[in-house]
Coordinates of C-alpha atoms in Angstrom, one line a residue:
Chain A
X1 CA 0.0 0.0 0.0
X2 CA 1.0 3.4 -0.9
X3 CA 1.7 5.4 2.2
X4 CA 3.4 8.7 3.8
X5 CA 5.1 8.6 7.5
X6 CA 5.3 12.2 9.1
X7 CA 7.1 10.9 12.2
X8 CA 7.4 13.9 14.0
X9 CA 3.6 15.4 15.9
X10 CA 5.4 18.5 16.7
X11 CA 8.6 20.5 16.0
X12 CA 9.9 23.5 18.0
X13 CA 12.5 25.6 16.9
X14 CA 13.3 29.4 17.4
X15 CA 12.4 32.4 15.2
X16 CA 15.5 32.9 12.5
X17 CA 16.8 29.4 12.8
X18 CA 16.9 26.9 10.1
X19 CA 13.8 24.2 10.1
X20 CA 12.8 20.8 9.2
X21 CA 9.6 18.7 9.0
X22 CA 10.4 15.4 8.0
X23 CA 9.1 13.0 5.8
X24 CA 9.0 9.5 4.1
X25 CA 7.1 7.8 1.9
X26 CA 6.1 4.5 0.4
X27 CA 4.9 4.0 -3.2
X28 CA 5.2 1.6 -6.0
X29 CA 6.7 3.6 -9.0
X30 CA 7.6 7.0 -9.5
X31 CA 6.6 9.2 -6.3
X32 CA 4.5 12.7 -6.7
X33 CA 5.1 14.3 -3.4
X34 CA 3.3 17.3 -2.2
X35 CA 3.2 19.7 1.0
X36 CA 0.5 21.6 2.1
X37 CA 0.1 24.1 5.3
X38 CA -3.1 24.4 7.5
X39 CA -3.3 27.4 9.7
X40 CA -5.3 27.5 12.5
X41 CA -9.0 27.6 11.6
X42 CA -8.2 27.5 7.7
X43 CA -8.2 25.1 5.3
X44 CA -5.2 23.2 3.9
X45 CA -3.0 25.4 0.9
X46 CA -0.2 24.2 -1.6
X47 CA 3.0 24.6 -0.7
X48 CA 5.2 22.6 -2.8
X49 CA 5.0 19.4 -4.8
X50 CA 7.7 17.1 -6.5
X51 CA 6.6 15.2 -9.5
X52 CA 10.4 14.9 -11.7
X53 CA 13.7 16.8 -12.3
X54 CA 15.3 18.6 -9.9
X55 CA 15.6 17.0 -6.2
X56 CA 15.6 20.7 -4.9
X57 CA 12.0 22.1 -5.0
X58 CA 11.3 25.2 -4.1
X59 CA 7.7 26.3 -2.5
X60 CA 5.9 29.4 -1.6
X61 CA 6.4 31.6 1.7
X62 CA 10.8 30.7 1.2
X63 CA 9.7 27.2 2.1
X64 CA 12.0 23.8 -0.2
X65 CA 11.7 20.7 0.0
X66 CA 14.6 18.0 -0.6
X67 CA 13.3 14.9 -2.8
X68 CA 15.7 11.3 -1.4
X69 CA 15.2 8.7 -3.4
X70 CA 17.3 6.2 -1.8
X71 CA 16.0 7.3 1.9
X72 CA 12.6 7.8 0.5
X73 CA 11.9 10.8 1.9
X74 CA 10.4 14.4 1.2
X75 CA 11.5 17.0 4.3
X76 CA 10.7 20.5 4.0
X77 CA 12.9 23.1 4.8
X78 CA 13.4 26.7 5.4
X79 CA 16.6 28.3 5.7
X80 CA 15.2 31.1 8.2
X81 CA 11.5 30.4 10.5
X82 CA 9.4 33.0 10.9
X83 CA 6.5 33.0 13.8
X84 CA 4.5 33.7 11.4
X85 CA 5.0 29.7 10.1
X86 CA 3.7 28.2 13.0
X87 CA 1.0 25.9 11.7
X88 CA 0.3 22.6 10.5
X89 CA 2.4 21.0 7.9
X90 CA 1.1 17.7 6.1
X91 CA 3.1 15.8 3.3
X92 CA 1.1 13.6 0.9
X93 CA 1.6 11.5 -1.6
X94 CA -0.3 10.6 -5.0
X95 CA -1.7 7.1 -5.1
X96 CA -0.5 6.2 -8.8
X97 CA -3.1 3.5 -8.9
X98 CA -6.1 6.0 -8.1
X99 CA -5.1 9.3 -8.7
X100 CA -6.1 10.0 -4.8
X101 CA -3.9 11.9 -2.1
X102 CA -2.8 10.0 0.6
X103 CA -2.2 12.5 3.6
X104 CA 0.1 12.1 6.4
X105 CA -0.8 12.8 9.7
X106 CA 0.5 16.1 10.1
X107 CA 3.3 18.1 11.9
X108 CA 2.8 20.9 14.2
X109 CA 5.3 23.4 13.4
X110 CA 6.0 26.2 16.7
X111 CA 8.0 28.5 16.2
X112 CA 9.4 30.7 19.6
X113 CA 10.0 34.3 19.2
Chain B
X1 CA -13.0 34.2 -7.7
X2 CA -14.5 32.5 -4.7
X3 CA -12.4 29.5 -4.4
X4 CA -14.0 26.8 -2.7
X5 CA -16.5 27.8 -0.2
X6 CA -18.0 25.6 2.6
X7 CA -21.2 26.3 4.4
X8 CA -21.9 26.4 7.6
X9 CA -19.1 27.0 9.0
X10 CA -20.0 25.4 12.2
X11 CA -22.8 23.1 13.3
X12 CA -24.0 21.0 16.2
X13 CA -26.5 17.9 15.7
X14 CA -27.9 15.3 17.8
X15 CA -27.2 12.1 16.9
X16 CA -29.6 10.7 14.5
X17 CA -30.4 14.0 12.6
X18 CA -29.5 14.4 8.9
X19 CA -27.8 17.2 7.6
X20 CA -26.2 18.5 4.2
X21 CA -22.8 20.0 4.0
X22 CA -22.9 22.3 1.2
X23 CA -19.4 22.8 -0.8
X24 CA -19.2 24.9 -4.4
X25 CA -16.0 26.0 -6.2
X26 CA -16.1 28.6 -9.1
X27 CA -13.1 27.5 -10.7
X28 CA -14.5 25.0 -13.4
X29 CA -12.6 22.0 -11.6
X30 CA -13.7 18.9 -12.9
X31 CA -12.2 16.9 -9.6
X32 CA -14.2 17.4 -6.3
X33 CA -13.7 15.8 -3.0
X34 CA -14.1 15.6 0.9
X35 CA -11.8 15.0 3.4
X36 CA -12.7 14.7 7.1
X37 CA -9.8 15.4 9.5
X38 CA -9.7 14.0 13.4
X39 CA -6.3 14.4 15.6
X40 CA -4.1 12.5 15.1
X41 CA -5.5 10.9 12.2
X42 CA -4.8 13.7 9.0
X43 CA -7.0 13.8 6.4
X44 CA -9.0 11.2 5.2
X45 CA -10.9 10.9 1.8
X46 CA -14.8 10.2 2.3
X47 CA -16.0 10.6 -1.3
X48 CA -14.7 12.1 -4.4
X49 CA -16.1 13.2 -8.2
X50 CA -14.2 13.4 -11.2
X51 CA -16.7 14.8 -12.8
X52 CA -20.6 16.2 -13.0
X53 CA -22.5 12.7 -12.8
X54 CA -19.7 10.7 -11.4
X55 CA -19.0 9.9 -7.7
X56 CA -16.8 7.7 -6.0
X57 CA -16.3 6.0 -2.7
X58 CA -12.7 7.1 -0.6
X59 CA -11.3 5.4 2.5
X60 CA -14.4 6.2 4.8
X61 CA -17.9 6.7 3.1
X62 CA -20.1 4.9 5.8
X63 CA -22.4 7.4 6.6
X64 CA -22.0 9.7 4.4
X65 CA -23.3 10.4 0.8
X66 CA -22.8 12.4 -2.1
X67 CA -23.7 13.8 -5.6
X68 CA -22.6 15.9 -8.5
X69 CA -25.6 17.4 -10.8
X70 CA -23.6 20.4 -11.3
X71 CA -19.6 21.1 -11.8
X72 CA -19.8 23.8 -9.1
X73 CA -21.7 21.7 -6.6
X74 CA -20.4 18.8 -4.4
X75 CA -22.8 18.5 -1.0
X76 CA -22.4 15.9 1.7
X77 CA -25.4 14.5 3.3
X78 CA -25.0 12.5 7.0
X79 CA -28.4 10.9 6.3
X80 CA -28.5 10.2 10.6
X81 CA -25.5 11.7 12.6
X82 CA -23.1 9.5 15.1
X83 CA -20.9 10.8 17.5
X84 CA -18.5 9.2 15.5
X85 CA -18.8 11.6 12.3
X86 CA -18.0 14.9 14.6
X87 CA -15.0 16.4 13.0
X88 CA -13.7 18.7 10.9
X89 CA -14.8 18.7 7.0
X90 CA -13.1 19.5 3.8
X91 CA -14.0 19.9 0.3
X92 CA -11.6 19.9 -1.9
X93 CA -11.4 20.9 -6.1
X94 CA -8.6 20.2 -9.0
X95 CA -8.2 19.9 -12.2
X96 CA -6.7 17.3 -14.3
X97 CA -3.0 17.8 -15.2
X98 CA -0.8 15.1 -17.1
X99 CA 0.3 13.1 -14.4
X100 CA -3.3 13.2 -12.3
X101 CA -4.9 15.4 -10.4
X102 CA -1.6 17.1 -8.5
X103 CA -2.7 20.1 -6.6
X104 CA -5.8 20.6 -4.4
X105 CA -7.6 23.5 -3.0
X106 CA -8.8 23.5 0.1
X107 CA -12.4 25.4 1.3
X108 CA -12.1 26.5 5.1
X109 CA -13.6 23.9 6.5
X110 CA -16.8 22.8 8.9
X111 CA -17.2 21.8 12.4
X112 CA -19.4 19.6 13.2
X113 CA -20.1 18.2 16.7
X114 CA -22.8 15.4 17.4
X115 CA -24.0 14.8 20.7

C-alpha cells in the first residue's frame, strides 16, 4: 500500500533558525510528493509538490523541499523560520493507482520568538 | 473568484439528525472531493467526483453520501449523525494535469459536533 510517514507530531524551533519537517514515503513507481500548510482555523493550501527533475524544490512563503530517493523521503525546509509559520504542515503523496492523495498525519510546526 | 467555499461553517447535531454540508468551487474543476480530519488521524478521503454525474467511494464513506448534478456543486449529506462523524470537514477541487490530479484547493472547512 502506498503510504506517507510524518514521524514527528510536533517541532519546536526558534524564530530565525533553520527548520525541518520530516518525511517518508512508500509508493510503487515514480513518487508525486506534495506539501500543504493548514493554519489555524483555515483550510489546507499548496505549498510545494515534487513530480520529476530537480531534487531541490522550491515552494511558496521561502519554504523547499529536498526529494531522497534512496531514503525515500520528502522533508521541508526553510533556511530562516518566521513565527508567522507556525501551523500545520502535512506531506502527501499521489496514489499512482487512483489518482487519490494520501495524507500524512501532520506536523505541528511552533516557532518561539 | 470564490475559491472553494464551505457552508456552515460550524454546526451542532444530535445524533440521528440528517444534515447536508454544502461545498461549491467557481473555478470550473472537474475533480471534487471531501476530506474529514480528526487528531491524530490527517486527512481522510470520504467521497470524491471526477466529474458532474460521477461519484466515487474514498477510504471512509459509511455514513455519508454524495452527488454531483452540477460542476460547481459537491454537498455531503449525514443521512443520521453519530458521535463518530464529529470532525472537521473539507471539500476539496482540482483539475486534471498530465500526471493526475496534482494540486488541491482547500475550502475553510466545517465543524461539526454530534452529541
Amino acid at each position: 500500500a502506498q503510504s506517507v510517514a510524518q514521524p514527528e507530531d510536533q517541532v519546536n524551533v526558534a524564530e530565525g533558525n533553520p527548520l525541518t519537517v520530516k518525511c517518508t514515503y512508500s509508493v510503487s513507481g515514480n513518487p508525486y510528493l506534495f506539501w500543504y500548510v493548514q493554519y489555524p482555523n483555515r483550510g489546507l493550501q499548496f505549498l510545494l509538490k515534487y513530480i520529476t527533475g530537480d531534487n531541490l524544490v522550491k515552494g511558496s512563503y521561502g519554504f523547499e523541499a529536498e526529494f531522497n530517493k534512496s531514503q525515500t523521503s520528502f522533508h521541508l525546509k526553510k533556511p530562516s523560520a518566521l513565527v508567522s509559520d507556525s501551523a500545520l504542515y502535512f506531506c502527501a503523496v499521489r496514489d499512482s493507482n487512483t489518482d487519490k492523495l494520501i495524507f500524512g498525519t501532520g506536523t505541528r510546526l511552533q516557532v518561539f520568538p | 473568484n470564490a475559491g472553494v467555499t464551505q457552508t456552515p461553517k460550524f454546526q451542532v447535531l444530535k445524533t440521528g439528525q440528517s444534515m447536508t454540508l454544502q461545498c461549491a468551487q467557481d473555478m470550473n474543476h472537474e475533480y471534487m472531493s471531501w476530506y474529514r480530519q480528526d487528531p491524530g488521524m490527517g486527512l481522510r478521503l470520504i467521497h470524491y467526483s471526477v466529474g458532474a454525474g460521477i461519484t466515487d467511494q474514498g477510504e471512509v464513506p459509511n455514513g455519508y453520501n454524495v452527488s454531483r448534478s452540477t460542476t460547481e456543486d459537491f454537498p455531503l449529506r449525514l443521512l443520521s449523525a453519530a458521535p463518530s462523524q464529529t470532525s472537521v470537514y473539507f471539500c476539496a477541487s482540482s483539475y486534471p494535469t498530465g500526471e493526475g490530479w496534482e494540486t488541491q484547493y482547500f475550502g475553510p472547512g466545517t465543524r461539526l459536533l454530534v452529541l
